[in-house]
PDB file of C-alpha atoms in Angstrom:
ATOM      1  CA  UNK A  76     122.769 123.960  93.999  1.00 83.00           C
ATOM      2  CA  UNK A  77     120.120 125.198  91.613  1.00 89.00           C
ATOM      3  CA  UNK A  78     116.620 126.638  93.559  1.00 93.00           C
ATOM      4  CA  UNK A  79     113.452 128.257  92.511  1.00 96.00           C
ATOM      5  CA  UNK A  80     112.030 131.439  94.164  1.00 96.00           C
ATOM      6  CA  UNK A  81     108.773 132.225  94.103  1.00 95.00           C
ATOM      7  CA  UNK A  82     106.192 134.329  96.248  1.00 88.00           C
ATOM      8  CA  UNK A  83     103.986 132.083  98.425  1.00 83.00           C
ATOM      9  CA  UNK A  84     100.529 134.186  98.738  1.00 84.00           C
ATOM     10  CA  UNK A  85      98.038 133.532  99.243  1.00 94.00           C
ATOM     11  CA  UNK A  86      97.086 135.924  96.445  1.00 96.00           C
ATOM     12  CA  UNK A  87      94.141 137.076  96.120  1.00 97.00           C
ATOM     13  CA  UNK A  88      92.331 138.916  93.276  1.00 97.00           C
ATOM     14  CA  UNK A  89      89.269 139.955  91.904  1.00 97.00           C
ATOM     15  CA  UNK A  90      87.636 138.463  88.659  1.00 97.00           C
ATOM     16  CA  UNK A  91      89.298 140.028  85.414  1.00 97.00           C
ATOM     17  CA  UNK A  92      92.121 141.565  87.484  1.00 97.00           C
ATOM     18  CA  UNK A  93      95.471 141.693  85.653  1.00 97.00           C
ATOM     19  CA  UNK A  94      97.476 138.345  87.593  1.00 97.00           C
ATOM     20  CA  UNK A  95     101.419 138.650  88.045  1.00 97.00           C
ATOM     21  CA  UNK A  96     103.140 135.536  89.981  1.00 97.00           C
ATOM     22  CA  UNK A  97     106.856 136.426  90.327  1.00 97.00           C
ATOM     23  CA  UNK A  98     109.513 133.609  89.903  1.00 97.00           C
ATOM     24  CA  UNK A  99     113.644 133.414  90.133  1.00 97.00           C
ATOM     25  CA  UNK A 100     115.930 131.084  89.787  1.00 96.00           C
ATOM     26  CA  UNK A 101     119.398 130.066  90.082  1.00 95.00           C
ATOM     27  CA  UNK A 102     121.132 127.218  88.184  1.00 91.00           C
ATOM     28  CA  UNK A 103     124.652 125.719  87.675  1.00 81.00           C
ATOM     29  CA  UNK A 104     123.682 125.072  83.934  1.00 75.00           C
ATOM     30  CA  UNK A 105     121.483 126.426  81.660  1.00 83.00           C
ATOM     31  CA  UNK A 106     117.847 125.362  82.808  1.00 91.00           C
ATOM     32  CA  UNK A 107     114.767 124.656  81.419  1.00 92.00           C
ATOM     33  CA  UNK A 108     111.632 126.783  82.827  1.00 94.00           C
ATOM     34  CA  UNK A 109     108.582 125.444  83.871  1.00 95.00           C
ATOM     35  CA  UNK A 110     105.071 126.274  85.366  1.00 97.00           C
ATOM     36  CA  UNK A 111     103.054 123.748  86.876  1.00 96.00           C
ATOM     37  CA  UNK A 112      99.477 124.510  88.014  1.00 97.00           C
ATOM     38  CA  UNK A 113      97.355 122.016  91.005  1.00 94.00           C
ATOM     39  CA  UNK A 114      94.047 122.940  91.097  1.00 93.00           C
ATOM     40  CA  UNK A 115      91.752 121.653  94.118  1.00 88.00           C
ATOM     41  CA  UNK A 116      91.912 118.140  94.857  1.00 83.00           C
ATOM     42  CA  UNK A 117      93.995 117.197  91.245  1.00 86.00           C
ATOM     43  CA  UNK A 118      97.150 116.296  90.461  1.00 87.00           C
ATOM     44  CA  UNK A 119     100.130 118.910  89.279  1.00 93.00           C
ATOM     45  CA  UNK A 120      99.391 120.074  85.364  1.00 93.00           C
ATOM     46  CA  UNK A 121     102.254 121.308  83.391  1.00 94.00           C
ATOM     47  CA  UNK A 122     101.134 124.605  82.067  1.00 97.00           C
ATOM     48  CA  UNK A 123     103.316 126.442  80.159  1.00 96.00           C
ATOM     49  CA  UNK A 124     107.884 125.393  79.587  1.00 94.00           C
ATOM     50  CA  UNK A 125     110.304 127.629  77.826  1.00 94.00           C
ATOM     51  CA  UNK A 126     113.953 125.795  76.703  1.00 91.00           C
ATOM     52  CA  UNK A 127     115.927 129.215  75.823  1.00 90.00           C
ATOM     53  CA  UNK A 128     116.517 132.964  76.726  1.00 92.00           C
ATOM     54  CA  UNK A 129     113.740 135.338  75.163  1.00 95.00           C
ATOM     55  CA  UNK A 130     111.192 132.176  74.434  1.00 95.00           C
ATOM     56  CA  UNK A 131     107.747 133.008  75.784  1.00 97.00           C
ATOM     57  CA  UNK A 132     105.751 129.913  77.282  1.00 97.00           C
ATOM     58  CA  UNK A 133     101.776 130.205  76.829  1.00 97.00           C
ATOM     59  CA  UNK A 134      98.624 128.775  77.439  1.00 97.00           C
ATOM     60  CA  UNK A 135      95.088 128.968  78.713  1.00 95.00           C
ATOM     61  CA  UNK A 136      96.442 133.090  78.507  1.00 97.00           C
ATOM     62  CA  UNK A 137      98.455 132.343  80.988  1.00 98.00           C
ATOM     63  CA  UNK A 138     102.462 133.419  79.381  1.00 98.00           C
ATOM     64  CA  UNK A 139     105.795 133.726  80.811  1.00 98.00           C
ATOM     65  CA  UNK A 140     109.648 134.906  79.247  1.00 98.00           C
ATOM     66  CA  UNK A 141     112.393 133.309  79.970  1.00 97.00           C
ATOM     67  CA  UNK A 142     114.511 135.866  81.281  1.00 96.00           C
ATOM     68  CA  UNK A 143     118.286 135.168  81.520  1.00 93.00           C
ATOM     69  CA  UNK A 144     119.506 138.377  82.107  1.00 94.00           C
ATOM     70  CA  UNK A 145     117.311 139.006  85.328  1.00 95.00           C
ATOM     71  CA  UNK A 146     117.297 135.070  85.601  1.00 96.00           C
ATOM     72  CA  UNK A 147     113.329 135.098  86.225  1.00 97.00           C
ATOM     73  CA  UNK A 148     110.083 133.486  84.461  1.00 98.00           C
ATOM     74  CA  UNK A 149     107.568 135.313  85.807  1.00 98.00           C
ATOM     75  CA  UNK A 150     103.722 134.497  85.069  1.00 98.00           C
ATOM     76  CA  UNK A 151     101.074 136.558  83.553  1.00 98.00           C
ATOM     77  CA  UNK A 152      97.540 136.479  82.604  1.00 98.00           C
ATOM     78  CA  UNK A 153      95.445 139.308  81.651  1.00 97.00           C
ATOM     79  CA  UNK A 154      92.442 138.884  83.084  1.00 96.00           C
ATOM     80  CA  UNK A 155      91.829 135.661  85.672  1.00 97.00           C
ATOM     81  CA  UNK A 156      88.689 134.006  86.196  1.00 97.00           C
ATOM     82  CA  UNK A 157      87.625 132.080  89.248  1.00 97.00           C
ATOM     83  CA  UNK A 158      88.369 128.655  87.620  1.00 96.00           C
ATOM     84  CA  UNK A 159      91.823 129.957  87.911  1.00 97.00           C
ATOM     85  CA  UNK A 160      92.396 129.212  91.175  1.00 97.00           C
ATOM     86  CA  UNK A 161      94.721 127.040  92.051  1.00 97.00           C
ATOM     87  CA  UNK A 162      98.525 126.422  93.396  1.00 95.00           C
ATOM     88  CA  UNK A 163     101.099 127.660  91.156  1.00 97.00           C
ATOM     89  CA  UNK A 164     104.558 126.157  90.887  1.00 96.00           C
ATOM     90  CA  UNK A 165     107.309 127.491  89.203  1.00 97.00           C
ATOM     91  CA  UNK A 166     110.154 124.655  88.191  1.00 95.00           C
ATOM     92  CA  UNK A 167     113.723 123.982  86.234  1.00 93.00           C
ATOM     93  CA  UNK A 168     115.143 121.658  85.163  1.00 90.00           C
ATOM     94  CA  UNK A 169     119.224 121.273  84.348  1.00 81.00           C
ATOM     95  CA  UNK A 170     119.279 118.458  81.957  1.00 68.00           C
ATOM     96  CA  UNK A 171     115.953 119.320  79.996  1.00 53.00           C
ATOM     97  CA  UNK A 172     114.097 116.689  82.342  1.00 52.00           C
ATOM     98  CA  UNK A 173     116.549 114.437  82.774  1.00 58.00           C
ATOM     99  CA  UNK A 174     117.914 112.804  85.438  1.00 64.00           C
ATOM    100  CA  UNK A 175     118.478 115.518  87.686  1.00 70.00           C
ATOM    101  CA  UNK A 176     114.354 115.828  88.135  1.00 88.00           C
ATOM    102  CA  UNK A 177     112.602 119.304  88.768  1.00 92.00           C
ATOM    103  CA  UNK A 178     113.376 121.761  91.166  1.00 92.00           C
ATOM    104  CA  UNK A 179     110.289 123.313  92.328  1.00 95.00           C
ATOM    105  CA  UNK A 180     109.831 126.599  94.633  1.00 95.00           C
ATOM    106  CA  UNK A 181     107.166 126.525  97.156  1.00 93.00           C
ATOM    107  CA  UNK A 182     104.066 127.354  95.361  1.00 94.00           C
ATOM    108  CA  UNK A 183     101.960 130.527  94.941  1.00 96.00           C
ATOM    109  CA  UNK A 184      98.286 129.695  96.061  1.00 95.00           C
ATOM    110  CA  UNK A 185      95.987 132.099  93.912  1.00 97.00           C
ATOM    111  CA  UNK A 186      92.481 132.502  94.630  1.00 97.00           C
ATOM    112  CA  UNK A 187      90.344 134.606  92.435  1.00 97.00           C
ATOM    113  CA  UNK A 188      87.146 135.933  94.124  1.00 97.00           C
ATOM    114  CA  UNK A 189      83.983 136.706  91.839  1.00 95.00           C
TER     115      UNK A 189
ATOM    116  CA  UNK B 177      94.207 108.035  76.436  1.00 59.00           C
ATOM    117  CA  UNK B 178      95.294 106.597  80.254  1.00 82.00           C
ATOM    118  CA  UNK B 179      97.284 109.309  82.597  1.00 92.00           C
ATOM    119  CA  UNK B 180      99.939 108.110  85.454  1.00 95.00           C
ATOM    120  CA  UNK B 181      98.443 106.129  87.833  1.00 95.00           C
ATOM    121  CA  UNK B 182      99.454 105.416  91.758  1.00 96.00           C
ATOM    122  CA  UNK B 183      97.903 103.498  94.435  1.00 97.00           C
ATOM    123  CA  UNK B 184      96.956 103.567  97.336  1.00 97.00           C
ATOM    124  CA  UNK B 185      95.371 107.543  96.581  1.00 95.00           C
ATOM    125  CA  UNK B 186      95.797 107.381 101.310  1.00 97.00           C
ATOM    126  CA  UNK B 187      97.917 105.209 103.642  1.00 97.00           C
ATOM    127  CA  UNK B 188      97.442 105.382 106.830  1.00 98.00           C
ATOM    128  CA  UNK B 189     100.115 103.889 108.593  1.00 97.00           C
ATOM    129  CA  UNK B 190     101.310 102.964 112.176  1.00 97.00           C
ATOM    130  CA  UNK B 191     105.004 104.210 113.068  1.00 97.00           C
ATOM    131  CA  UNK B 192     107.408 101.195 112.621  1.00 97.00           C
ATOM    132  CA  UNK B 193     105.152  99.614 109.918  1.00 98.00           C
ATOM    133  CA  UNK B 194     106.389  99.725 106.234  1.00 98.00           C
ATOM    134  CA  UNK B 195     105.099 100.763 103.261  1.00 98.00           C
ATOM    135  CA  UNK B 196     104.778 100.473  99.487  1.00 98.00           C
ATOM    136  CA  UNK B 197     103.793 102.993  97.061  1.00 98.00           C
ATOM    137  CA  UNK B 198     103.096 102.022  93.840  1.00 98.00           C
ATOM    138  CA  UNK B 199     103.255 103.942  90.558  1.00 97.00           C
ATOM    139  CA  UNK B 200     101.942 102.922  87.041  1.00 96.00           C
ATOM    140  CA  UNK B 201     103.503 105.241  84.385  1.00 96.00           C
ATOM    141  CA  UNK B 202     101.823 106.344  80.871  1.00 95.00           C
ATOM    142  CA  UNK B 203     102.845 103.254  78.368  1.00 93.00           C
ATOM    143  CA  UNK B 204     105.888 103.543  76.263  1.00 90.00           C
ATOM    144  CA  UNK B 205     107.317 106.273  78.698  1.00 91.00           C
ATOM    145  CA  UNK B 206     110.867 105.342  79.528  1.00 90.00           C
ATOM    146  CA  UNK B 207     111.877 107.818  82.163  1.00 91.00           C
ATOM    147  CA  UNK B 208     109.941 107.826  85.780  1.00 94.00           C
ATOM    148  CA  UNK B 209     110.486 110.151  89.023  1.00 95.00           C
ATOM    149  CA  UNK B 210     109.247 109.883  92.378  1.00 96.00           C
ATOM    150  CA  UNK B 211     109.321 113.468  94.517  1.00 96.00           C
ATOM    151  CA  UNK B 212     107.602 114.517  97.767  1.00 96.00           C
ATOM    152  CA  UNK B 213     105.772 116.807  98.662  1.00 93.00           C
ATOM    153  CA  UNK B 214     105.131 118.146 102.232  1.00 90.00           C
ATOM    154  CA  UNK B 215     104.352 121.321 104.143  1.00 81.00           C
ATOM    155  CA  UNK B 216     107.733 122.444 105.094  1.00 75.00           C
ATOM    156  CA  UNK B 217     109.626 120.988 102.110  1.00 77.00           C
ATOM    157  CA  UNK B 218     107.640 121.826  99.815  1.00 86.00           C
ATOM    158  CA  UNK B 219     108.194 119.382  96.591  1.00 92.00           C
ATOM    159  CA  UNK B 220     111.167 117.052  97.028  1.00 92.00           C
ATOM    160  CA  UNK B 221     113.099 115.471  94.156  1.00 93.00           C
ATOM    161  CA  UNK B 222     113.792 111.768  95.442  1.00 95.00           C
ATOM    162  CA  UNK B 223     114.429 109.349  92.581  1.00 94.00           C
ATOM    163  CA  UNK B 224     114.566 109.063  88.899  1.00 91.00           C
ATOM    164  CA  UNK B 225     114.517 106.057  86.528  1.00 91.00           C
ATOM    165  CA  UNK B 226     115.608 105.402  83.030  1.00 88.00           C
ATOM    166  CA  UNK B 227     114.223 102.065  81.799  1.00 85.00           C
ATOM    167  CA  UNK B 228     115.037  99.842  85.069  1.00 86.00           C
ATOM    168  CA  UNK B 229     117.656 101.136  85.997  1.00 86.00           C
ATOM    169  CA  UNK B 230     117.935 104.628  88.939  1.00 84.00           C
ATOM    170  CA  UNK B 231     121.810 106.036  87.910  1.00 78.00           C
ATOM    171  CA  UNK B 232     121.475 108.335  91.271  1.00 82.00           C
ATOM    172  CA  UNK B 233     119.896 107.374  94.298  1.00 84.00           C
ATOM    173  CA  UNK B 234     121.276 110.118  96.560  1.00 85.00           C
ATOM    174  CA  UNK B 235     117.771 112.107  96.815  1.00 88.00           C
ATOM    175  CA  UNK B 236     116.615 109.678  98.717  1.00 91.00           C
ATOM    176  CA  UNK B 237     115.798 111.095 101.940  1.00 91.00           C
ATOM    177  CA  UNK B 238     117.357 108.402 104.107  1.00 93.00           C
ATOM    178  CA  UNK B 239     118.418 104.163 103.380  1.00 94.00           C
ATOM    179  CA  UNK B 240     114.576 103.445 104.759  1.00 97.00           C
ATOM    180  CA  UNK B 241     113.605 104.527 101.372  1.00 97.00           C
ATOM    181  CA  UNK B 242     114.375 102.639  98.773  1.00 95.00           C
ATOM    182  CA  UNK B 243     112.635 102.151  94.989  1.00 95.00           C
ATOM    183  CA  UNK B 244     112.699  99.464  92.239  1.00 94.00           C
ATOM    184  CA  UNK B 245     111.284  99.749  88.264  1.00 94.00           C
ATOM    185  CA  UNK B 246     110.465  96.725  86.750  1.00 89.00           C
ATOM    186  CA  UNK B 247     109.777  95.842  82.754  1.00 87.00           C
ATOM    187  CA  UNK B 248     110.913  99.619  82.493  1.00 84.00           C
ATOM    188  CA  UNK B 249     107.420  99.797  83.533  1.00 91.00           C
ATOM    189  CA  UNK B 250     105.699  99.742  87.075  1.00 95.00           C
ATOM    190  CA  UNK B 251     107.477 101.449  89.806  1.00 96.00           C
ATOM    191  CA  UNK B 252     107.355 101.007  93.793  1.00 97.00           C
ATOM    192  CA  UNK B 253     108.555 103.004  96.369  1.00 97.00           C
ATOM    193  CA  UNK B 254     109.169 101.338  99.859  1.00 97.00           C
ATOM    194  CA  UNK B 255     109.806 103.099 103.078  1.00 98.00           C
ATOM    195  CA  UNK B 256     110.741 100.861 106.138  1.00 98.00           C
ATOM    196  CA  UNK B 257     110.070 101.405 109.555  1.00 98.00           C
ATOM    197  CA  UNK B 258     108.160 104.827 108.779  1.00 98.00           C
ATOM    198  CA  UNK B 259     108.443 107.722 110.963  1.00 97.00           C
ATOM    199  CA  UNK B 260     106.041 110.151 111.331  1.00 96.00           C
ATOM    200  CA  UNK B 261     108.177 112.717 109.120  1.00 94.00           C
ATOM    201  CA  UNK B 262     107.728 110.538 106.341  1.00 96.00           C
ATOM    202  CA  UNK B 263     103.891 111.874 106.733  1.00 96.00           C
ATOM    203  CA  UNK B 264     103.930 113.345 102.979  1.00 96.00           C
ATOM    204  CA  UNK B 265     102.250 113.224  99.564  1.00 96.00           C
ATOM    205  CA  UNK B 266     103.980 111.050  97.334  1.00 97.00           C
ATOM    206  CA  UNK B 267     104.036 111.897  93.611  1.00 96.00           C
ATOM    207  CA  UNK B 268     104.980 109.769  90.353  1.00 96.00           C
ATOM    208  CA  UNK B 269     105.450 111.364  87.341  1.00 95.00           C
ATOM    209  CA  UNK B 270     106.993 109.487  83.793  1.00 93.00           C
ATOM    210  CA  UNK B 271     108.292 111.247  81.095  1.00 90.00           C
ATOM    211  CA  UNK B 272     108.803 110.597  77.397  1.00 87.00           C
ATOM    212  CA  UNK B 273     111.960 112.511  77.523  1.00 78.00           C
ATOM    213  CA  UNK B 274     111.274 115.802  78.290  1.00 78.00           C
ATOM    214  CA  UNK B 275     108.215 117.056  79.797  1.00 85.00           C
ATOM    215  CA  UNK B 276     107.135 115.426  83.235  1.00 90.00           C
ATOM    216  CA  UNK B 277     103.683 114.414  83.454  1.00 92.00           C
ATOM    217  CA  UNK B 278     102.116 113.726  86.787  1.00 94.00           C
ATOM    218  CA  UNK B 279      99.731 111.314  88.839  1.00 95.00           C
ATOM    219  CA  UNK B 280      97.364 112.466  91.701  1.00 93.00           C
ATOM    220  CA  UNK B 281      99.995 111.140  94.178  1.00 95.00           C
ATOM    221  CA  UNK B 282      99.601 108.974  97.642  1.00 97.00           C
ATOM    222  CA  UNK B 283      98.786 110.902 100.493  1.00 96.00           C
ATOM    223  CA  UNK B 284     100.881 108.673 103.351  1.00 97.00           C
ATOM    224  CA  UNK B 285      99.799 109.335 106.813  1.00 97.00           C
ATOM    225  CA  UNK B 286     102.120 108.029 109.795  1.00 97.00           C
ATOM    226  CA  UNK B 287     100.633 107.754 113.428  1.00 96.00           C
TER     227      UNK B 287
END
């Protein structure tokens, strides 16, 4: 069945560092990517998604390529800030969302240290 | 406007007791999903409804749990005679077809 692999942490980095959160997958189909973000005490936040190979997902600077090749959708931002930190969860979905649901990996928990 | 809403935000429960979770998706979204999320499992897929109806109730962790969608609107999961592996964070999320949009989940303790 399809799974998500992602480091666990925690990670933890300096303000401004450079921020890498590694992520594979395996799928039957042709997935979907996801990254979902839960910061303290809230609810999980879709971040950034990416449908196809080569599209790049971004916001808040965060950005990630879907990677078919190396079948991975790893995250990047360029310089973190405190407010940052948070659990990180890298997802996919088979049917674009359908009815097969997400599958999630574990989560990365990031914390970002002034 | 008005995000996914679920009640009770904490259960505490006795082992034995049931349970009902409720789940009020963002209006007009026609596609709703109920996962867990736990320690060791991390974030379970359980259920997922279009309109009223759940095409694939095999995520379902065992036939204690069960779930129900009325008016392609509010949702309910019930677990029966809860065990204290059930102990979990329950999450809803609806969907208007595509991306999954979450609430803050109910955090079910069993004793």
């Amino acid at each position: 069945g399809d799974s998500v692999t992602q480091m666990e942490g925690p990670v933890t980095l300096s303000e401004e560092a450079f921020l890498t959160i590694n992520c594979t997958y395996t799928a039957t189909g042709y997935p979907s990517l996801f990254w979902y973000v839960q910061y303290p005490g809230e609810g999980l936040q879709l971040l950034l998604k990416a449908t196809k190979a080569d599209d790049k997902g971004s916001n808040k600077g965060f950005e990630a390529t879907y990677r078919k090749e190396t079948t991975s959708f790893h995250l990047e931002k360029g310089s973190v800030q405190v407010s940052d930190s948070a659990v990180y969860f890298c997802a996919l979905s088979d049917s674009g969302g359908g009815a097969d649901g997400l599958t999630f990996g574990k989560g990365t928990h990031l914390i970002i240290q002034p | 406007g008005a995000g996914v809403s679920q009640s009770p935000s904490n259960k505490v429960t006795e082992k034995g007791k049931d349970v009902e979770l409720r789940c009020d998706p963002i209006s007009g979204h026609t596609a709703l999903y109920w996962y867990r999320q736990s320690l060791g499992q991390g974030l379970e897929f359980l259920i997922y409804f279009q309109g009223n109806s759940a095409p694939d109730k095999s995520g379902l962790p065992s036939d204690r749990f069960s779930a129900e969608r009325t008016g392609g609107s509010v949702s309910t999961l019930t677990i029966q005679r809860t065990q204290q592996e059930d102990s979990a964070v329950y999450l809803c999320a609806s969907s208007p077809g595509f991306e999954q949009y979450f609430g803050p989940g109910t955090r079910l303790t069993v004793t």
